[in-house]
Amino acid sequence: EPISTWDDIFQWRSHLFTAITNKFHFAEQSTLASLHDRPWTAIRMARAARQLGVPEVSLLSLSKLTDCAMDVADAFSKLNEQILSYRNGSEDEKKGGLNLINTTNLSYFDSNQKSELFRLKADFLESLGGKTKATQAYCHAVQLCPTYARAWTSWGGLCWSLSDLVETQSRRQQSTDSAEDKAKKASNAKKVCQYLAQSMGCYLEAIHCESTEASRVHIPRCLIMLAKDGSSPGLLCSTFEKYAPSLPSWIWLPWIPQLLSSLCRTESKAAKLLLHGILTSYPQSVYFSLRSFYLERRDQERVKQSSDSTSGSTSVACAEDLMSNLRKSQPTLWMSLESILEELIIRFRPSYEEELLATITALLQRADTQLEQQSRGKDADEEAVRASFSKTLSRVSEKFFRSDQSSATKDDRAKKNCGVY
C-alpha cells in the first residue's frame, strides 16, 4: 500500500489513543505507557515508511515520540528504526547512523538488544569500507550475547564477502610461472579457505542458536563451501564435521540428495555422520533415496571396473554401511519398507499389452521421422535403416510372441495371466 494509506490508518489510531488518554488524564504516566499504543503506532509507521523507501517520513514519525513515556522495549524499537533509516543513505548519512550508535547509552538494554546494536554498528562499518573494524564489532556482538543468531549470520556474510573479495583479486592478477606468484596464489587460496571456514562456522552456529528459516537458508552455501577443500579433506571439512553433527537431524531432511552426493567427494565422512543421525531419527525419510543411490553407484562401479574409481567405491561402501546399520537396528521397519517397495514395483509394472503398445508407438514415430527426413531430401542408407527396423522387430517378436517351449523362464506377468485363464 502507498504511504498515504498507512498514514491514514495510523492517524486514526493516534486520534483514538489521544481520546483515551484525555479521559484518563488523572492516571500515572507509567500506566498510560503500559498501553503501548502511541509508541507502537509511530514505530510501525516509521518501519512502513522505511520499507517503502521514504526515510524522511520514518524519521518524522519517530520525532513525534519525544514527549511520550515509553518502556525499554519501545525505546529500543524507536532507536533501531532511527538507525535503520540511515543505512541506505549517503556516506554522510551512514556516518550519522554510526555516530548515533556510538553515542547511545547501552546500560538500559539487555544482552540481545546490545548485541543487535553492535551488529548494526558492524553493518555500518562494513558499508563504509571498514571491514576490520566490522569484524571486531561482530566479535563484540557475539561476546555480549552468544545465542543471538542474527549476529552470527551477519558475521558469516561478512566472512563470505571477504573470501569472495580475495578470490576476485587473485583472479585479476596476471599469473606467471615464477615462484613468487605461485607462493602468492597458495597464500590467497589458504586465506580464502580460512574466511570460508569462519563463515561456515558462523552460519552453523546461528542455526544452533535459532533453527528458524532465516538461519537455515544458508545451509546450501555451507555445502557449496566444502568443494573449496580440493581433493583431500582440509579446514572446511573439519569445520563442517565439528559443527554440523550437533545440529538437529530434522534440519538436514530437505538436503538428503545433496548429502548422498557428498558421499562421493572429500566430505564423505561428515556426510555419513549426518545421514547416520537422520537414519536413527527419521529412517523412512532417507531409506528409499539411500537405496536408489546405493544401487546406482554399485552398478556404475561394476561398469567401470577400473582401479582409479576410488570415489565410487568409497560412496558404495558408505551407503552399504548405512543400510546395514538400519537393517541391524530396525529389522522390522526394514522388512516393511522392502515389502512396500516390492509392491510398488509389481503394481506399477506395465502389462504385456501396455508394453507392446508403447513399443509399436515408438516404432511408428521412428518411421515417421525417417519419412520426414527423406521428404526433405536427406539421403539415408536404406539398407541400414531396414536392417535396424528388422532387428528391432525381431527383438519384439522374441519378447512378446515367443512360445512357452522356447522360453527358459517366464515373466511374473505371464504367470498371473495363466492363473487368470
Short mmCIF file of C-alpha atoms in Angstrom, two decimals:
data_model
loop_
_atom_site.label_atom_id
_atom_site.label_comp_id
_atom_site.label_asym_id
_atom_site.label_seq_id
_atom_site.Cartn_x
_atom_site.Cartn_y
_atom_site.Cartn_z
CA GLU A 1 0.00 0.00 0.00
CA PRO A 2 1.17 3.59 -0.55
CA ILE A 3 2.44 5.64 2.36
CA SER A 4 -0.75 7.74 2.35
CA THR A 5 -2.82 4.68 3.27
CA TRP A 6 -0.51 3.85 6.14
CA ASP A 7 -0.66 7.46 7.30
CA ASP A 8 -4.48 7.44 7.36
CA ILE A 9 -4.57 4.26 9.43
CA PHE A 10 -2.03 5.43 11.97
CA GLN A 11 -3.54 8.92 12.21
CA TRP A 12 -6.83 7.30 13.17
CA ARG A 13 -5.10 5.14 15.77
CA SER A 14 -3.27 8.16 17.16
CA HIS A 15 -6.51 10.14 17.38
CA LEU A 16 -8.19 7.26 19.19
CA PHE A 17 -5.34 6.89 21.66
CA THR A 18 -5.32 10.64 22.36
CA ALA A 19 -9.03 10.47 23.19
CA ILE A 20 -8.39 7.60 25.61
CA THR A 21 -5.55 9.39 27.38
CA ASN A 22 -7.68 12.54 27.76
CA LYS A 23 -10.35 10.52 29.54
CA PHE A 24 -7.74 9.03 31.90
CA HIS A 25 -5.62 12.14 32.39
CA PHE A 26 -5.59 11.54 36.15
CA ALA A 27 -3.70 8.24 35.73
CA GLU A 28 0.06 7.95 36.10
CA GLN A 29 2.29 8.20 33.05
CA SER A 30 3.66 4.71 33.63
CA THR A 31 0.13 3.30 33.49
CA LEU A 32 -0.58 5.06 30.21
CA ALA A 33 2.76 3.94 28.81
CA SER A 34 1.80 0.33 29.52
CA LEU A 35 -0.87 0.58 26.81
CA HIS A 36 1.93 0.71 24.19
CA ASP A 37 -0.37 2.11 21.53
CA ARG A 38 1.03 5.54 20.69
CA PRO A 39 4.71 4.43 20.62
CA TRP A 40 3.80 1.27 18.69
CA THR A 41 1.81 3.30 16.15
CA ALA A 42 4.64 5.76 15.47
CA ILE A 43 7.27 2.98 15.29
CA ARG A 44 5.16 0.87 12.96
CA MET A 45 4.55 3.89 10.75
CA ALA A 46 8.30 4.56 10.66
CA ARG A 47 9.00 0.96 9.69
CA ALA A 48 6.45 1.04 6.88
CA ALA A 49 7.90 4.31 5.56
CA ARG A 50 11.45 2.92 5.69
CA GLN A 51 10.44 -0.24 3.83
CA LEU A 52 8.73 1.89 1.18
CA GLY A 53 11.93 3.88 0.70
CA VAL A 54 10.85 7.12 2.41
CA PRO A 55 13.32 7.53 5.30
CA GLU A 56 12.37 11.18 5.81
CA VAL A 57 8.81 10.19 6.72
CA SER A 58 10.22 7.49 9.00
CA LEU A 59 12.34 9.98 10.95
CA LEU A 60 9.44 12.45 11.11
CA SER A 61 7.17 9.80 12.62
CA LEU A 62 9.77 8.88 15.25
CA SER A 63 10.32 12.53 16.17
CA LYS A 64 6.74 12.69 17.48
CA LEU A 65 7.70 10.41 20.39
CA THR A 66 9.97 12.91 22.13
CA ASP A 67 7.34 13.82 24.75
CA CYS A 68 5.89 10.33 25.14
CA ALA A 69 6.60 7.95 28.02
CA MET A 70 7.95 4.61 26.80
CA ASP A 71 9.26 1.42 28.30
CA VAL A 72 12.67 -0.04 27.41
CA ALA A 73 11.35 -2.27 24.59
CA ASP A 74 9.66 0.64 22.81
CA ALA A 75 12.69 2.87 23.34
CA PHE A 76 14.91 0.24 21.73
CA SER A 77 12.49 -0.21 18.81
CA LYS A 78 12.49 3.55 18.24
CA LEU A 79 16.31 3.69 18.33
CA ASN A 80 16.54 0.69 16.00
CA GLU A 81 14.26 2.32 13.43
CA GLN A 82 16.22 5.56 13.63
CA ILE A 83 19.46 3.74 12.94
CA LEU A 84 18.00 1.70 10.08
CA SER A 85 16.68 4.88 8.44
CA TYR A 86 20.29 5.94 7.80
CA ARG A 87 21.52 2.57 6.49
CA ASN A 88 20.68 3.01 2.78
CA GLY A 89 21.53 6.71 2.59
CA SER A 90 24.64 8.56 1.52
CA GLU A 91 28.02 8.21 3.15
CA ASP A 92 27.34 11.18 5.44
CA GLU A 93 24.01 9.68 6.50
CA LYS A 94 25.70 6.37 7.24
CA LYS A 95 28.25 8.18 9.37
CA GLY A 96 25.35 9.87 11.17
CA GLY A 97 23.79 6.47 11.90
CA LEU A 98 27.13 5.16 13.14
CA ASN A 99 27.52 8.21 15.38
CA LEU A 100 24.03 7.61 16.77
CA ILE A 101 25.05 4.08 17.79
CA ASN A 102 28.30 5.24 19.35
CA THR A 103 26.55 7.90 21.47
CA THR A 104 23.80 5.59 22.76
CA ASN A 105 23.76 4.66 26.43
CA LEU A 106 23.61 0.84 26.46
CA SER A 107 23.11 0.41 30.20
CA TYR A 108 19.30 0.21 29.90
CA PHE A 109 19.23 -2.59 27.31
CA ASP A 110 19.54 -6.35 27.75
CA SER A 111 22.17 -8.56 26.12
CA ASN A 112 20.12 -9.28 22.97
CA GLN A 113 19.49 -5.60 22.37
CA LYS A 114 23.13 -4.70 22.96
CA SER A 115 24.19 -7.43 20.54
CA GLU A 116 21.79 -6.08 17.91
CA LEU A 117 23.23 -2.56 18.26
CA PHE A 118 26.78 -3.85 17.79
CA ARG A 119 25.57 -5.89 14.80
CA LEU A 120 24.17 -2.70 13.26
CA LYS A 121 27.44 -0.93 14.04
CA ALA A 122 29.34 -3.63 12.18
CA ASP A 123 26.91 -3.35 9.29
CA PHE A 124 27.54 0.41 9.01
CA LEU A 125 31.30 -0.08 9.30
CA GLU A 126 31.23 -2.70 6.54
CA SER A 127 29.25 -0.41 4.23
CA LEU A 128 31.79 2.37 4.88
CA GLY A 129 34.71 0.09 3.97
CA GLY A 130 35.99 -0.67 7.47
CA LYS A 131 35.86 -4.46 7.26
CA THR A 132 38.46 -4.99 10.00
CA LYS A 133 36.53 -2.80 12.45
CA ALA A 134 33.32 -4.52 11.35
CA THR A 135 34.84 -7.89 12.27
CA GLN A 136 35.71 -6.54 15.71
CA ALA A 137 32.16 -5.23 16.17
CA TYR A 138 30.69 -8.61 15.20
CA CYS A 139 33.04 -10.29 17.65
CA HIS A 140 31.86 -7.93 20.39
CA ALA A 141 28.24 -8.62 19.46
CA VAL A 142 28.52 -12.39 19.87
CA GLN A 143 30.50 -11.94 23.08
CA LEU A 144 27.67 -9.89 24.57
CA CYS A 145 25.06 -12.49 23.56
CA PRO A 146 26.48 -15.80 22.24
CA THR A 147 22.97 -17.09 21.43
CA TYR A 148 21.95 -14.19 19.18
CA ALA A 149 21.55 -15.83 15.76
CA ARG A 150 21.35 -12.63 13.66
CA ALA A 151 24.82 -11.55 14.79
CA TRP A 152 26.28 -14.93 13.79
CA THR A 153 24.51 -14.82 10.43
CA SER A 154 25.71 -11.29 9.62
CA TRP A 155 29.26 -12.18 10.64
CA GLY A 156 29.13 -15.20 8.36
CA GLY A 157 28.03 -12.96 5.49
CA LEU A 158 30.99 -10.64 6.10
CA CYS A 159 33.46 -13.55 6.05
CA TRP A 160 31.86 -14.85 2.84
CA SER A 161 32.25 -11.44 1.18
CA LEU A 162 35.89 -11.26 2.31
CA SER A 163 36.65 -14.65 0.77
CA ASP A 164 34.92 -13.61 -2.45
CA LEU A 165 36.97 -10.38 -2.49
CA VAL A 166 40.28 -12.24 -2.05
CA GLU A 167 39.32 -14.76 -4.73
CA THR A 168 38.37 -11.98 -7.18
CA GLN A 169 41.63 -10.15 -6.59
CA SER A 170 43.56 -13.38 -7.11
CA ARG A 171 41.86 -13.99 -10.47
CA ARG A 172 42.59 -10.45 -11.67
CA GLN A 173 46.30 -10.78 -11.03
CA GLN A 174 48.41 -11.79 -14.01
CA SER A 175 49.62 -15.30 -13.46
CA THR A 176 53.17 -16.35 -14.26
CA ASP A 177 55.24 -19.42 -13.50
CA SER A 178 57.55 -17.63 -11.07
CA ALA A 179 57.98 -18.96 -7.56
CA GLU A 180 56.76 -15.68 -6.08
CA ASP A 181 53.45 -15.84 -7.95
CA LYS A 182 52.94 -19.48 -7.00
CA ALA A 183 53.54 -18.64 -3.34
CA LYS A 184 51.10 -15.73 -3.57
CA LYS A 185 48.46 -17.98 -5.14
CA ALA A 186 48.91 -20.55 -2.40
CA SER A 187 48.65 -17.82 0.24
CA ASN A 188 45.46 -16.45 -1.32
CA ALA A 189 43.93 -19.92 -1.54
CA LYS A 190 44.73 -20.53 2.12
CA LYS A 191 43.22 -17.16 3.08
CA VAL A 192 40.05 -17.95 1.11
CA CYS A 193 39.67 -21.28 2.94
CA GLN A 194 40.14 -19.56 6.30
CA TYR A 195 37.47 -16.96 5.55
CA LEU A 196 35.10 -19.66 4.27
CA ALA A 197 35.71 -21.79 7.38
CA GLN A 198 34.87 -18.79 9.59
CA SER A 199 31.75 -18.13 7.51
CA MET A 200 30.65 -21.76 7.74
CA GLY A 201 31.20 -21.82 11.50
CA CYS A 202 29.11 -18.64 11.90
CA TYR A 203 26.24 -19.96 9.78
CA LEU A 204 26.10 -23.31 11.57
CA GLU A 205 26.37 -21.63 14.97
CA ALA A 206 23.43 -19.38 14.02
CA ILE A 207 21.36 -22.48 13.19
CA HIS A 208 22.39 -24.00 16.52
CA CYS A 209 21.20 -20.86 18.35
CA GLU A 210 17.95 -20.43 16.44
CA SER A 211 16.66 -23.03 13.96
CA THR A 212 14.44 -20.64 12.03
CA GLU A 213 14.16 -20.38 8.27
CA ALA A 214 16.23 -17.18 8.29
CA SER A 215 19.16 -19.19 9.71
CA ARG A 216 18.60 -22.42 7.75
CA VAL A 217 18.58 -20.61 4.40
CA HIS A 218 22.40 -20.60 4.46
CA ILE A 219 22.76 -24.41 4.56
CA PRO A 220 23.25 -24.66 0.74
CA ARG A 221 26.06 -22.13 0.98
CA CYS A 222 27.76 -24.29 3.64
CA LEU A 223 27.51 -27.35 1.39
CA ILE A 224 28.96 -25.41 -1.55
CA MET A 225 31.94 -24.30 0.56
CA LEU A 226 33.06 -27.92 1.02
CA ALA A 227 34.14 -28.09 -2.63
CA LYS A 228 36.86 -25.49 -1.91
CA ASP A 229 38.88 -28.05 0.06
CA GLY A 230 40.04 -29.73 -3.13
CA SER A 231 40.84 -33.41 -3.45
CA SER A 232 41.58 -34.06 0.23
CA PRO A 233 39.75 -33.09 3.43
CA GLY A 234 41.01 -29.83 4.87
CA LEU A 235 39.96 -26.94 7.05
CA LEU A 236 36.44 -26.66 5.62
CA CYS A 237 35.66 -30.35 6.07
CA SER A 238 36.98 -30.31 9.63
CA THR A 239 34.83 -27.22 10.41
CA PHE A 240 31.78 -28.93 8.94
CA GLU A 241 32.48 -32.10 10.95
CA LYS A 242 32.82 -30.00 14.11
CA TYR A 243 29.56 -28.04 13.92
CA ALA A 244 27.15 -29.96 11.65
CA PRO A 245 26.60 -33.15 13.70
CA SER A 246 25.50 -31.10 16.74
CA LEU A 247 22.51 -29.68 14.85
CA PRO A 248 19.08 -31.39 15.00
CA SER A 249 18.65 -34.10 12.39
CA TRP A 250 15.40 -32.67 11.00
CA ILE A 251 17.30 -29.64 9.70
CA TRP A 252 19.01 -31.82 7.07
CA LEU A 253 15.86 -33.54 5.77
CA PRO A 254 15.43 -31.22 2.72
CA TRP A 255 19.10 -31.74 1.81
CA ILE A 256 19.22 -35.56 1.74
CA PRO A 257 20.04 -35.73 -2.03
CA GLN A 258 22.94 -33.30 -1.55
CA LEU A 259 24.24 -35.29 1.43
CA LEU A 260 24.07 -38.50 -0.58
CA SER A 261 26.04 -36.93 -3.42
CA SER A 262 28.58 -35.73 -0.83
CA LEU A 263 29.42 -39.38 -0.15
CA CYS A 264 31.27 -39.33 -3.49
CA ARG A 265 33.50 -36.40 -2.52
CA THR A 266 36.01 -35.41 0.13
CA GLU A 267 33.36 -34.54 2.71
CA SER A 268 32.04 -38.12 2.76
CA LYS A 269 32.98 -38.63 6.42
CA ALA A 270 30.88 -35.70 7.66
CA ALA A 271 28.01 -36.54 5.29
CA LYS A 272 27.97 -40.12 6.56
CA LEU A 273 27.68 -38.89 10.16
CA LEU A 274 24.72 -36.69 9.26
CA LEU A 275 23.00 -39.45 7.29
CA HIS A 276 23.52 -41.84 10.19
CA GLY A 277 21.80 -39.37 12.51
CA ILE A 278 18.90 -39.00 10.06
CA LEU A 279 18.56 -42.78 9.76
CA THR A 280 18.41 -43.05 13.54
CA SER A 281 15.69 -40.41 13.96
CA TYR A 282 13.85 -40.42 10.61
CA PRO A 283 14.67 -43.69 8.80
CA GLN A 284 11.70 -43.62 6.43
CA SER A 285 12.64 -40.19 5.05
CA VAL A 286 16.04 -41.30 3.78
CA TYR A 287 15.76 -45.04 3.13
CA PHE A 288 14.38 -45.02 -0.43
CA SER A 289 16.78 -42.30 -1.58
CA LEU A 290 19.68 -44.14 0.06
CA ARG A 291 18.68 -47.43 -1.53
CA SER A 292 18.44 -45.89 -5.01
CA PHE A 293 21.79 -44.15 -4.55
CA TYR A 294 23.44 -47.39 -3.42
CA LEU A 295 22.13 -49.45 -6.35
CA GLU A 296 23.02 -46.75 -8.89
CA ARG A 297 26.57 -46.28 -7.61
CA ARG A 298 27.10 -50.04 -7.34
CA ASP A 299 26.07 -50.56 -10.96
CA GLN A 300 28.30 -47.70 -12.12
CA GLU A 301 31.23 -49.16 -10.25
CA ARG A 302 30.71 -52.56 -11.82
CA VAL A 303 30.59 -51.00 -15.30
CA LYS A 304 33.77 -49.00 -14.80
CA GLN A 305 35.84 -51.84 -13.27
CA SER A 306 38.89 -49.62 -13.08
CA SER A 307 41.44 -49.23 -10.33
CA ASP A 308 41.19 -45.42 -10.15
CA SER A 309 37.49 -45.27 -9.23
CA THR A 310 38.18 -44.69 -5.54
CA SER A 311 35.33 -42.18 -5.10
CA GLY A 312 32.78 -44.68 -6.37
CA SER A 313 34.00 -47.48 -4.13
CA THR A 314 34.03 -45.13 -1.11
CA SER A 315 30.48 -43.95 -1.73
CA VAL A 316 29.24 -47.50 -2.25
CA ALA A 317 30.92 -48.64 0.96
CA CYS A 318 29.41 -45.73 2.93
CA ALA A 319 25.92 -46.35 1.54
CA GLU A 320 26.19 -50.09 2.18
CA ASP A 321 27.33 -49.44 5.74
CA LEU A 322 24.37 -47.09 6.37
CA MET A 323 21.88 -49.61 5.00
CA SER A 324 23.46 -52.38 7.06
CA ASN A 325 23.16 -50.29 10.22
CA LEU A 326 19.47 -49.69 9.56
CA ARG A 327 18.91 -53.39 8.85
CA LYS A 328 20.53 -54.35 12.14
CA SER A 329 19.00 -51.64 14.32
CA GLN A 330 15.42 -51.80 12.96
CA PRO A 331 14.88 -55.09 11.14
CA THR A 332 11.07 -54.92 11.30
CA LEU A 333 10.97 -51.48 9.74
CA TRP A 334 13.47 -52.51 7.09
CA MET A 335 11.34 -55.52 6.10
CA SER A 336 8.23 -53.31 5.94
CA LEU A 337 9.96 -50.76 3.70
CA GLU A 338 11.26 -53.51 1.39
CA SER A 339 7.82 -55.11 1.12
CA ILE A 340 6.26 -51.73 0.29
CA LEU A 341 8.89 -51.14 -2.38
CA GLU A 342 8.34 -54.60 -3.86
CA GLU A 343 4.60 -54.00 -4.02
CA LEU A 344 5.15 -50.69 -5.78
CA ILE A 345 7.43 -52.32 -8.36
CA ILE A 346 4.94 -55.11 -9.07
CA ARG A 347 1.81 -52.97 -9.09
CA PHE A 348 3.19 -50.21 -11.27
CA ARG A 349 4.88 -52.51 -13.77
CA PRO A 350 3.13 -52.23 -17.16
CA SER A 351 1.30 -55.22 -18.56
CA TYR A 352 2.33 -57.07 -21.73
CA GLU A 353 -0.33 -55.25 -23.75
CA GLU A 354 0.77 -51.80 -22.48
CA GLU A 355 4.44 -52.51 -23.12
CA LEU A 356 3.71 -53.87 -26.63
CA LEU A 357 1.58 -50.82 -27.46
CA ALA A 358 4.34 -48.45 -26.28
CA THR A 359 6.90 -50.31 -28.39
CA ILE A 360 4.72 -50.19 -31.54
CA THR A 361 4.06 -46.45 -30.99
CA ALA A 362 7.79 -45.79 -30.71
CA LEU A 363 8.44 -47.72 -33.95
CA LEU A 364 5.75 -45.76 -35.79
CA GLN A 365 7.21 -42.45 -34.57
CA ARG A 366 10.63 -43.58 -35.70
CA ALA A 367 9.24 -44.50 -39.16
CA ASP A 368 7.54 -41.09 -39.46
CA THR A 369 10.82 -39.39 -38.64
CA GLN A 370 12.56 -41.34 -41.38
CA LEU A 371 9.87 -40.37 -43.90
CA GLU A 372 10.19 -36.68 -42.98
CA GLN A 373 13.93 -36.82 -43.50
CA GLN A 374 13.51 -38.45 -46.91
CA SER A 375 10.90 -35.84 -47.94
CA ARG A 376 13.35 -33.04 -47.06
CA GLY A 377 15.93 -34.54 -49.36
CA LYS A 378 18.18 -36.01 -46.72
CA ASP A 379 19.61 -39.22 -48.07
CA ALA A 380 19.79 -42.10 -45.68
CA ASP A 381 21.23 -45.56 -46.02
CA GLU A 382 18.09 -47.59 -46.76
CA GLU A 383 19.81 -50.88 -46.13
CA ALA A 384 20.98 -49.73 -42.69
CA VAL A 385 17.53 -48.39 -41.80
CA ARG A 386 15.84 -51.59 -42.98
CA ALA A 387 18.31 -53.70 -41.04
CA SER A 388 17.76 -51.64 -37.90
CA PHE A 389 13.98 -51.98 -38.12
CA SER A 390 14.27 -55.72 -38.82
CA LYS A 391 16.50 -56.19 -35.79
CA THR A 392 14.09 -54.25 -33.57
CA LEU A 393 11.09 -56.21 -34.84
CA SER A 394 12.94 -59.47 -34.22
CA ARG A 395 13.54 -58.49 -30.61
CA VAL A 396 9.86 -57.53 -30.22
CA SER A 397 8.82 -60.86 -31.71
CA GLU A 398 11.09 -62.84 -29.41
CA LYS A 399 9.90 -60.95 -26.35
CA PHE A 400 6.15 -60.80 -26.90
CA PHE A 401 5.35 -63.69 -29.27
CA ARG A 402 7.66 -66.47 -28.14
CA SER A 403 6.28 -69.94 -27.43
CA ASP A 404 6.28 -71.40 -23.93
CA GLN A 405 8.51 -74.28 -25.06
CA SER A 406 11.27 -71.98 -26.36
CA SER A 407 11.40 -69.76 -23.26
CA ALA A 408 13.54 -70.93 -20.40
CA THR A 409 11.98 -68.62 -17.87
CA LYS A 410 8.57 -66.96 -17.65
CA ASP A 411 7.73 -63.48 -16.50
CA ASP A 412 5.63 -62.89 -13.39
CA ARG A 413 3.02 -61.22 -15.56
CA ALA A 414 2.72 -64.36 -17.67
CA LYS A 415 2.19 -66.41 -14.54
CA LYS A 416 -0.59 -64.05 -13.47
CA ASN A 417 -2.24 -64.28 -16.89
CA CYS A 418 -2.03 -68.08 -16.78
CA GLY A 419 -3.65 -68.04 -13.39
CA VAL A 420 -6.49 -65.88 -14.70
CA TYR A 421 -7.27 -68.07 -17.70
#
